[in-house]
Each structure stands twice: as structure tokens, then as C-alpha cells.
């Protein structure tokens, strides 16, 4: 309703169409073309090459590692997101602002710097390097390193979505549940969690997309060992640097589809939420 | 089950929300906690429920039927609590909301499914919501939501029922209906109930006993009759309705013999003053008729003294006709019965 | 001031969740970042200075900051127009355009990198026209700026949109009815209201650009002194086993991130203080 009113707002026709034109051109050049480019380049050598590229054994093992990485990073950051959102949104304590600011820190750190941090900690020359070597544990240039940096860069996603959602809930419903004799766990599972489910889903989708797509940080710690420590984004880089453009874009198209799916899922979740809110207002108005 | 609180204090930072409050709610009574905002009434309610902890002061206690429940958690006090904005579970249906308490019981105490359903339906019938089981809270009107909240609170067979501004979020007409309905419901189920309100009319109409609070202290406890007719302080008198002050103000009073020097204040409600065209007593005050509101069961008249002091009078339509009162005219206001207080507000 | 913990609340789990969150953040985020000052402290000043201020490093700073600034500026201008158009006008495809804005967030940076390179290289869809006009985009600083424009695009649009939606059109109408011309209305009434959010979006895009790696390395060409960004230089030092040098350079970048984070927080605080919680 409010949206419609604003959309009708002033702006003489030539200016209006000029501005629309500028915006559309800007979005086309910077967003539509790169997106289209991925798919067209991927299919440039025909569907057979495309299929072969994405079912190549190196590509499959990269896919597996990517899924595994997301499978480790997303649940951990989900649990963290729930915990931090609970204490930040439902309680007041000093240092809260600092904690919330720190959550965003991985967003503002360059992925290369993030990767380097783990190399300096766990690499051969690193702080714990000698100890790890003595115990024959490999973290850097191995799978655990990829897990660690991926967790680092995806820490904020779930938390950032959940904190405002839980804050908007308030604490009355939880108090009511506790008064009715529900345990803390039951209150959390049956009252708090269903209320923030869309934010949770959205946070997980974003976290997952980033976990699967992270390039810079993973690149630093991976060592690019084919079939072992290559994730999909790294496979894209290797194929591209080997001038296997069609193959590079084929693998890239998988990651692109993943990103697009995340966007679609989000807009679906938002639409559901809006529809529910609209129904709620309609119900209140019709009283 | 009676409720008793002893020596309850609560400070939020430097703000003293409750200052050594003690009071008893007799078994089966419907009691109103009445006071302006910031008087500590909601805090007291939340302390009784266990949602807030009172400051640890020696001798502080909350007792249900003589048993100290201070150490019991919120879930163990069996308190039915109705929140101001109901706090219905948004993601559950009406049925699930009401059933929540029963379903939260430990397994050995939990009734079988069919019994829960029967109990919930019985409660929904009690609050006149049969047929709305599958609605979600946002599909209900304000009054319906309030009744769901009540049914949900009653489902756990509460030992006491606590309601925070139960009618605060409702329209005026719904409010009146629900108020009468709640009174009838209470007569039926007789569970000791305590409700918070800032609306004196609501408290006086609905409650068996009214507790009037001010700045974290109990100002007076009594039946509606007692607090209305024998206010313990000027605050109580003023809080329960408009009053006219006849002495103790600055400037020249009408009555030089008034004991102004010892700080006495004389107050009368609008229906306790008489209007006449000539001074009828030493205490009569001359004032100009500023406004006459005659659309109602009585005629409300606003009079202004020369120094701007307002007086309110309620007189019958008949009396007004006899006086032939019109706006702008000069008249005399005389207290017929009144309450006297010392300057610091205490009754004498 | 006395440290105060949760005001006694009946909700359970405060200690557990706060303890877990702090430990998680401490171990996985703060501890790794603390390693940089530790490494840098092992160097003497001369070594440190050499690592962070050699001519090659200085050139990388100029490129990184310059391209990030150019990208953020382009986004400030075009992002403002885009946000305005998306919130104020109805036109076919508006919803789609709105959804597209998030693509740089959703696309893995390596994918963006190769796609942009393909577009702007000599025989790419856009590159061939630029080439004809005598402009080379790929493997030049211009290419870096283009990549950073792409990556920073959502920030300005998404920070401005809620403000524009909340901005009362009556304000503009009132200004219009007072006889102020369209442009005057915009610059005297609308623009000041948007400024804090615009600056926030600009700073976010700039900060992202400074640290960006994946979408830039492909299009940059990575010629030392010419198209080598600082992030890449960190990686190069690491590959040459110059751990201390890499750590020193990373420390500089980290400090810059902290400063930018601080600036962004101040801007956001300014924005919400002026224009309510809607920001």
C-alpha cells in the first residue's frame, strides 16, 4: 500500500525516463552481462563439453570437497548464530555493542588476510607449525585449513539475520511459555525458533552460498592439490589459467546457479513473510 | 488461594520501582492494582509471577496460601498470567496456544491427548471462542485475543490469575463488554485474581478490593466504596476523579476564618458542590461559569475563579433549569461535603 | 562503571550462550587475527618499513585505494540513481531489476572475476567496443576499478533503499508547493536526508573494494608496479616464503579495515540518530 503511493510520486516524464534508462543501463552492463556471459561461455563449445566439464573427476572431487566444507561450516555457524542471537537479542548486558560489531569483523577483513592468519598460525613456519608437524597433523594445504578459513569468512551470516529477527520478537512470548511451565529448551524450540524460521532459512542460505563460493581465503590455505584440496571456485581458477575457458565457465555456472538459487529462495522467504504480515494487518483492520 | 507479599522492594538502577510494599489478596477475590504509570504496579505483578526478582531485603517474601514461593521458578508457581499485549504464540493456532501449558507438563503428569483436547475445548467454550480453534492469533480481533490469552492462562489450573492491563489495548466499547464478562467469569471460577490498571473507573467497577499505588508504595487498600468515599490521602482522592480545592491555595480565599495557616486543604468532588447565584456559606467561592456540558445524565459545569482556579460541578438538569444558569454568568460554588487533608496530603 | 551482566531475567541460557559465543568468536576470529601483530613484532622497524613501504607496495596501495575509491564513487552516483528509480518509479521489470542488485553478493568472486575478464578483454562483448575507442580495460587499472564497481554495487543501493522508502513524499510535495524547482527540491530537501546513508553505502563499498581479491585478480593482469593489488601482494610474499613481510602487509590492511569499520559504524550511528531506526 505504502509502496504504491510512493511509486506514484512526482518526476516529470523526460527526467523520469532518463533516470530509469540510466539505472537500467547501469544494471545491465554491470550485472546482466556478466551473468549472461557465464552461461553463454559455458555452453560456447556445446552441451557435450559442458557435461564433460562438470562430470570430470577433478570437478567432481572439487564439488565433493565444496559440499563437505559447507556441511562443516554452515552447521557450526548456525549453532553460533543461534547462541549469539539469543544472548544479544533477549538479554541486556554491557559489551553487547562490541560483541555485535565483532561479529561483522570477518566481513571487513580481506579474504587473503583471513587465509594468511591461519597460515601464520598453523603453517609450517606458523605459531603451532612445529608442534603440528611433530604430531603429524596437517591443517594448511589440507582440508582442515579449508574448513577453518571457510568458517571464519562465514561467521556473520546466520547471526546477522537472526539478531534483528529475535530482537523484533521481544521476550513476552518466551515469558508466557515459561509461566505455563515449559522448560527453557521447549520454549526455545516451540516458541522462539518457529518465530524466526524465515530469518534462519535465509541466513543459512546466504551462509551456504558464501561457504561454497569462497575463493580468496581458501586459495591461500589450500595449496591447490588437484583431487584433494580443490574446491569448486579453485577449480574455476585453475581451469581458467590453463585456458580451458569453456570448462572454467561450466564449473562457474554451477556456482552461479547456486547463487541465483539463494537469491530466489530469499525473495520467496521475503514474499511469504510479507504476505503473512499483510494478512495480519488485513485481519486487524477488518475488526 | 490467597496471595501475600511482604517487604518487597525493587530498584532499576537509581529508580525505585517498589519501596517496601506489603499487601494481602484474600482467597477468591478480584483485586485491582491501580495507579498512574511508573507507580510500580506492573513490577509488583511481575514479582508475584516470578518474572522479576525483588531486591533482597530481610523479611521479603511472596506467599501463596501462606507458603513462601520466593524460591520457586516461574514455571513452578502455577501462575496464570495475561500479558498486556497477550503474548500469544504467533506461530501456533488458538488450540495450540491453549493446549501449550498442558502439553508442557512432565510426561508422567501430562494428560492423554484426548483429555487435553477435551480440556481445551471446554476452556474455549468458557471464553466463548468455540469454532475458532484453528485460527492464528493474527486472524483474531483484540477482544478474541484477550480471551485466548485468558483461556491459555486458565488451562494450567492456576493457583492465582494475574492480569497486566487486561483491557489496555482494546477499544472503548469492547472494553466495557469484556469488563462485565470478566466479572461474571470470575464469579464462576473464583480463582484469586489480581489485575493492573491505570483506569480508576475500571478498578472501581470490577474489583472487590482496590490497591492504590503511588511511586512504588501502597497508598491505600480498600473496597471500591472505601477508597472512593474515605480516601486515605489527597493523592487517592485526586486519582479517583476530579476534585475542587477550596482552601490552602495562595491568594485571597473566600473565607478568612478558614484554617489556612495550619496547612489544611479542603477538597470536594464535582457532585459534592452546590451552585447558587448568591453566597450560601462562608466557604462559598465566587466564580464565572465558563462552560456548561449538558449532553449527559447530569450537567457538568466548569467555573473559573478570578485567579484562574478551576472548579467542576455536577448538578442535575432540573437544578440547572431552576438556576437558569448560562455561560459567562457569575455564580457561587459551595462545598456541601468535603475531604480535609494536611498540606502534605495525609487525611485527617 | 561496574560491569553489569544480564539484568536478572527469567529466560534461561544467558551464561551458556554468551560464553559459547565469546569463546567461538575468540578462537575462530580474534585469535587468528591476533597473529599479525605478533608476527610483525618480530621484525625490526627497518624490515617492517621495507615490507610495507617499498615502491612496489606503495604502487599497490595507490592502485587498491584509487580503484576502490573510483568504484565507490561510481556506485555513489549510479547507485543513487538506481535506488531512486527502484523505489520511486514503476516500470516493466522493476522487480527483476531489484532482485538483480544482489547478484554481486550471491556470485562467488572467482566467477565474477572470470566473467568480468571475459567481458572486458580485447575481444569480449564490451572490450571490443572499448578497444575500438582506443580504451583498454582488462589488465589495466581501469579493469580493477570496473571489478570493484561490480562488487560494491549492492552496498549503496541497499543502504539507500530503506531511507528512500521511509522518506515522506509529502516533504518533497511540500517543498514543491512552496515553489522550489525540482532540482532545488532534490538538493535542498531530499539529498541532505539521504546523505548519511549515501556516505555509509559509499564507505561500505570502499571497504569491500580495498579488501577484494577474487573478482580482481583475473581482470587485473597483476603486473608489479602497475596492476598489482595489495591483497595479491600479500599472497605473493607468502608464496615467496616471506612470512614476516606478508604478515606486516596484512597488518596494515587489517588496521585499515578496522578504521573503515569504525568510520562505517559512526556513519550508521549518525544515520540512525538523524532518521530513526528505519535506517
mmCIF file of N, CA and C in Angstrom, chain C residues 64-133:
data_model
loop_
_atom_site.group_PDB
_atom_site.id
_atom_site.type_symbol
_atom_site.label_atom_id
_atom_site.label_comp_id
_atom_site.label_asym_id
_atom_site.label_seq_id
_atom_site.Cartn_x
_atom_site.Cartn_y
_atom_site.Cartn_z
ATOM 1 N N UNK C 64 45.088 -0.003 -5.258
ATOM 2 C CA UNK C 64 43.970 -0.543 -4.482
ATOM 3 C C UNK C 64 43.051 0.572 -4.003
ATOM 4 N N UNK C 65 43.649 1.576 -3.355
ATOM 5 C CA UNK C 65 42.830 2.655 -2.816
ATOM 6 C C UNK C 65 42.183 3.464 -3.935
ATOM 7 N N UNK C 66 42.960 3.724 -4.981
ATOM 8 C CA UNK C 66 42.435 4.520 -6.088
ATOM 9 C C UNK C 66 41.283 3.818 -6.782
ATOM 10 N N UNK C 67 41.457 2.534 -7.082
ATOM 11 C CA UNK C 67 40.399 1.802 -7.783
ATOM 12 C C UNK C 67 39.185 1.633 -6.887
ATOM 13 N N UNK C 68 39.410 1.373 -5.583
ATOM 14 C CA UNK C 68 38.288 1.228 -4.654
ATOM 15 C C UNK C 68 37.518 2.546 -4.569
ATOM 16 N N UNK C 69 38.271 3.643 -4.551
ATOM 17 C CA UNK C 69 37.643 4.959 -4.492
ATOM 18 C C UNK C 69 36.836 5.219 -5.759
ATOM 19 N N UNK C 70 37.426 4.900 -6.903
ATOM 20 C CA UNK C 70 36.721 5.111 -8.167
ATOM 21 C C UNK C 70 35.455 4.268 -8.222
ATOM 22 N N UNK C 71 35.579 2.997 -7.802
ATOM 23 C CA UNK C 71 34.419 2.108 -7.802
ATOM 24 C C UNK C 71 33.332 2.620 -6.873
ATOM 25 N N UNK C 72 33.734 3.044 -5.682
ATOM 26 C CA UNK C 72 32.754 3.524 -4.706
ATOM 27 C C UNK C 72 32.087 4.802 -5.201
ATOM 28 N N UNK C 73 32.861 5.673 -5.864
ATOM 29 C CA UNK C 73 32.286 6.915 -6.406
ATOM 30 C C UNK C 73 31.271 6.598 -7.496
ATOM 31 N N UNK C 74 31.659 5.690 -8.393
ATOM 32 C CA UNK C 74 30.727 5.308 -9.454
ATOM 33 C C UNK C 74 29.450 4.749 -8.848
ATOM 34 N N UNK C 75 29.607 3.957 -7.809
ATOM 35 C CA UNK C 75 28.428 3.394 -7.157
ATOM 36 C C UNK C 75 27.602 4.447 -6.445
ATOM 37 N N UNK C 76 28.286 5.445 -5.873
ATOM 38 C CA UNK C 76 27.549 6.501 -5.191
ATOM 39 C C UNK C 76 26.631 7.200 -6.191
ATOM 40 N N UNK C 77 27.148 7.493 -7.376
ATOM 41 C CA UNK C 77 26.356 8.197 -8.385
ATOM 42 C C UNK C 77 25.274 7.279 -8.972
ATOM 43 N N UNK C 78 25.725 6.152 -9.549
ATOM 44 C CA UNK C 78 24.758 5.287 -10.229
ATOM 45 C C UNK C 78 23.880 4.526 -9.231
ATOM 46 N N UNK C 79 24.442 4.225 -8.064
ATOM 47 C CA UNK C 79 23.659 3.553 -7.033
ATOM 48 C C UNK C 79 22.531 4.445 -6.549
ATOM 49 N N UNK C 80 22.812 5.739 -6.429
ATOM 50 C CA UNK C 80 21.764 6.684 -6.014
ATOM 51 C C UNK C 80 20.645 6.714 -7.047
ATOM 52 N N UNK C 81 21.033 6.819 -8.318
ATOM 53 C CA UNK C 81 20.030 6.829 -9.387
ATOM 54 C C UNK C 81 19.225 5.528 -9.356
ATOM 55 N N UNK C 82 19.945 4.399 -9.233
ATOM 56 C CA UNK C 82 19.267 3.098 -9.236
ATOM 57 C C UNK C 82 18.308 2.968 -8.058
ATOM 58 N N UNK C 83 18.778 3.327 -6.869
ATOM 59 C CA UNK C 83 17.923 3.218 -5.682
ATOM 60 C C UNK C 83 16.687 4.107 -5.842
ATOM 61 N N UNK C 84 16.896 5.314 -6.381
ATOM 62 C CA UNK C 84 15.801 6.265 -6.593
ATOM 63 C C UNK C 84 14.773 5.665 -7.554
ATOM 64 N N UNK C 85 15.271 5.166 -8.660
ATOM 65 C CA UNK C 85 14.384 4.610 -9.684
ATOM 66 C C UNK C 85 13.625 3.399 -9.138
ATOM 67 N N UNK C 86 14.334 2.562 -8.383
ATOM 68 C CA UNK C 86 13.694 1.344 -7.879
ATOM 69 C C UNK C 86 12.638 1.630 -6.819
ATOM 70 N N UNK C 87 12.811 2.699 -6.051
ATOM 71 C CA UNK C 87 11.818 2.979 -5.006
ATOM 72 C C UNK C 87 10.733 3.942 -5.481
ATOM 73 N N UNK C 88 11.039 4.789 -6.453
ATOM 74 C CA UNK C 88 10.083 5.838 -6.793
ATOM 75 C C UNK C 88 9.273 5.591 -8.057
ATOM 76 N N UNK C 89 9.820 4.841 -9.001
ATOM 77 C CA UNK C 89 9.119 4.709 -10.278
ATOM 78 C C UNK C 89 8.648 3.281 -10.497
ATOM 79 N N UNK C 90 7.515 3.173 -11.206
ATOM 80 C CA UNK C 90 7.054 1.846 -11.618
ATOM 81 C C UNK C 90 7.380 1.711 -13.092
ATOM 82 N N UNK C 91 8.007 0.618 -13.474
ATOM 83 C CA UNK C 91 8.292 0.384 -14.888
ATOM 84 C C UNK C 91 8.420 -1.121 -15.086
ATOM 85 N N UNK C 92 8.219 -1.574 -16.304
ATOM 86 C CA UNK C 92 8.267 -3.023 -16.524
ATOM 87 C C UNK C 92 9.639 -3.574 -16.126
ATOM 88 N N UNK C 93 9.653 -4.648 -15.360
ATOM 89 C CA UNK C 93 10.918 -5.262 -14.970
ATOM 90 C C UNK C 93 11.521 -4.686 -13.706
ATOM 91 N N UNK C 94 10.756 -3.847 -13.009
ATOM 92 C CA UNK C 94 11.314 -3.234 -11.810
ATOM 93 C C UNK C 94 11.671 -4.276 -10.749
ATOM 94 N N UNK C 95 10.766 -5.239 -10.536
ATOM 95 C CA UNK C 95 11.021 -6.274 -9.538
ATOM 96 C C UNK C 95 12.277 -7.082 -9.874
ATOM 97 N N UNK C 96 12.410 -7.413 -11.153
ATOM 98 C CA UNK C 96 13.566 -8.177 -11.594
ATOM 99 C C UNK C 96 14.840 -7.377 -11.350
ATOM 100 N N UNK C 97 14.787 -6.095 -11.732
ATOM 101 C CA UNK C 97 15.956 -5.231 -11.541
ATOM 102 C C UNK C 97 16.326 -5.175 -10.063
ATOM 103 N N UNK C 98 15.297 -5.089 -9.228
ATOM 104 C CA UNK C 98 15.531 -5.022 -7.791
ATOM 105 C C UNK C 98 16.227 -6.297 -7.297
ATOM 106 N N UNK C 99 15.755 -7.442 -7.805
ATOM 107 C CA UNK C 99 16.352 -8.711 -7.381
ATOM 108 C C UNK C 99 17.790 -8.844 -7.878
ATOM 109 N N UNK C 100 18.053 -8.291 -9.082
ATOM 110 C CA UNK C 100 19.387 -8.405 -9.677
ATOM 111 C C UNK C 100 20.468 -7.718 -8.846
ATOM 112 N N UNK C 101 20.051 -6.667 -8.131
ATOM 113 C CA UNK C 101 21.028 -5.871 -7.393
ATOM 114 C C UNK C 101 21.894 -6.726 -6.476
ATOM 115 N N UNK C 102 21.333 -7.823 -5.954
ATOM 116 C CA UNK C 102 22.089 -8.642 -5.001
ATOM 117 C C UNK C 102 23.074 -9.612 -5.652
ATOM 118 N N UNK C 103 23.103 -9.640 -6.972
ATOM 119 C CA UNK C 103 23.963 -10.622 -7.648
ATOM 120 C C UNK C 103 25.421 -10.584 -7.199
ATOM 121 N N UNK C 104 26.032 -9.396 -7.080
ATOM 122 C CA UNK C 104 27.433 -9.401 -6.641
ATOM 123 C C UNK C 104 27.620 -10.040 -5.265
ATOM 124 N N UNK C 105 26.575 -9.997 -4.402
ATOM 125 C CA UNK C 105 26.659 -10.688 -3.117
ATOM 126 C C UNK C 105 26.604 -12.199 -3.319
ATOM 127 N N UNK C 106 25.769 -12.615 -4.273
ATOM 128 C CA UNK C 106 25.467 -14.036 -4.399
ATOM 129 C C UNK C 106 26.488 -14.789 -5.240
ATOM 130 N N UNK C 107 27.152 -14.068 -6.142
ATOM 131 C CA UNK C 107 28.077 -14.729 -7.057
ATOM 132 C C UNK C 107 29.449 -14.929 -6.395
ATOM 133 N N UNK C 108 29.994 -16.132 -6.452
ATOM 134 C CA UNK C 108 31.349 -16.318 -5.921
ATOM 135 C C UNK C 108 32.320 -15.384 -6.654
ATOM 136 N N UNK C 109 33.291 -14.856 -5.925
ATOM 137 C CA UNK C 109 34.141 -13.829 -6.516
ATOM 138 C C UNK C 109 34.951 -14.355 -7.699
ATOM 139 N N UNK C 110 35.329 -15.620 -7.653
ATOM 140 C CA UNK C 110 36.104 -16.164 -8.771
ATOM 141 C C UNK C 110 35.266 -16.155 -10.041
ATOM 142 N N UNK C 111 33.987 -16.448 -9.895
ATOM 143 C CA UNK C 111 33.089 -16.442 -11.037
ATOM 144 C C UNK C 111 32.951 -15.031 -11.592
ATOM 145 N N UNK C 112 32.722 -14.060 -10.705
ATOM 146 C CA UNK C 112 32.640 -12.676 -11.157
ATOM 147 C C UNK C 112 33.920 -12.300 -11.882
ATOM 148 N N UNK C 113 35.039 -12.729 -11.303
ATOM 149 C CA UNK C 113 36.339 -12.377 -11.860
ATOM 150 C C UNK C 113 36.484 -12.835 -13.296
ATOM 151 N N UNK C 114 36.193 -14.110 -13.551
ATOM 152 C CA UNK C 114 36.414 -14.592 -14.923
ATOM 153 C C UNK C 114 35.365 -14.012 -15.867
ATOM 154 N N UNK C 115 34.132 -13.809 -15.365
ATOM 155 C CA UNK C 115 33.089 -13.251 -16.226
ATOM 156 C C UNK C 115 33.443 -11.830 -16.637
ATOM 157 N N UNK C 116 33.898 -11.021 -15.689
ATOM 158 C CA UNK C 116 34.256 -9.636 -15.998
ATOM 159 C C UNK C 116 35.440 -9.600 -16.962
ATOM 160 N N UNK C 117 36.403 -10.489 -16.738
ATOM 161 C CA UNK C 117 37.562 -10.520 -17.619
ATOM 162 C C UNK C 117 37.137 -10.857 -19.050
ATOM 163 N N UNK C 118 36.260 -11.855 -19.156
ATOM 164 C CA UNK C 118 35.787 -12.242 -20.485
ATOM 165 C C UNK C 118 35.055 -11.086 -21.161
ATOM 166 N N UNK C 119 34.289 -10.334 -20.381
ATOM 167 C CA UNK C 119 33.534 -9.210 -20.947
ATOM 168 C C UNK C 119 34.442 -8.097 -21.435
ATOM 169 N N UNK C 120 35.478 -7.783 -20.647
ATOM 170 C CA UNK C 120 36.268 -6.585 -20.925
ATOM 171 C C UNK C 120 37.581 -6.881 -21.660
ATOM 172 N N UNK C 121 37.862 -8.163 -21.940
ATOM 173 C CA UNK C 121 39.098 -8.437 -22.668
ATOM 174 C C UNK C 121 38.930 -7.969 -24.120
ATOM 175 N N UNK C 122 40.024 -7.919 -24.835
ATOM 176 C CA UNK C 122 40.072 -7.303 -26.162
ATOM 177 C C UNK C 122 38.949 -7.746 -27.105
ATOM 178 N N UNK C 123 38.617 -9.053 -27.062
ATOM 179 C CA UNK C 123 37.550 -9.497 -27.947
ATOM 180 C C UNK C 123 36.266 -9.842 -27.193
ATOM 181 N N UNK C 124 36.156 -9.329 -25.968
ATOM 182 C CA UNK C 124 34.943 -9.547 -25.178
ATOM 183 C C UNK C 124 33.791 -8.681 -25.667
ATOM 184 N N UNK C 125 32.591 -8.954 -25.129
ATOM 185 C CA UNK C 125 31.388 -8.243 -25.562
ATOM 186 C C UNK C 125 31.514 -6.729 -25.428
ATOM 187 N N UNK C 126 32.098 -6.295 -24.318
ATOM 188 C CA UNK C 126 32.241 -4.853 -24.115
ATOM 189 C C UNK C 126 33.631 -4.417 -24.532
ATOM 190 N N UNK C 127 34.614 -5.270 -24.250
ATOM 191 C CA UNK C 127 36.007 -4.945 -24.511
ATOM 192 C C UNK C 127 36.267 -4.563 -25.964
ATOM 193 N N UNK C 128 35.578 -5.249 -26.894
ATOM 194 C CA UNK C 128 35.866 -4.970 -28.307
ATOM 195 C C UNK C 128 35.454 -3.563 -28.700
ATOM 196 N N UNK C 129 34.369 -3.056 -28.089
ATOM 197 C CA UNK C 129 33.952 -1.680 -28.400
ATOM 198 C C UNK C 129 34.891 -0.677 -27.746
ATOM 199 N N UNK C 130 35.332 -0.997 -26.519
ATOM 200 C CA UNK C 130 36.276 -0.111 -25.844
ATOM 201 C C UNK C 130 37.590 -0.075 -26.627
ATOM 202 N N UNK C 131 37.985 -1.254 -27.081
ATOM 203 C CA UNK C 131 39.210 -1.368 -27.860
ATOM 204 C C UNK C 131 39.134 -0.478 -29.097
ATOM 205 N N UNK C 132 37.975 -0.542 -29.770
ATOM 206 C CA UNK C 132 37.772 0.267 -30.971
ATOM 207 C C UNK C 132 37.885 1.749 -30.643
ATOM 208 N N UNK C 133 37.490 2.116 -29.420
ATOM 209 C CA UNK C 133 37.571 3.517 -28.999
ATOM 210 C C UNK C 133 38.947 3.839 -28.433
#
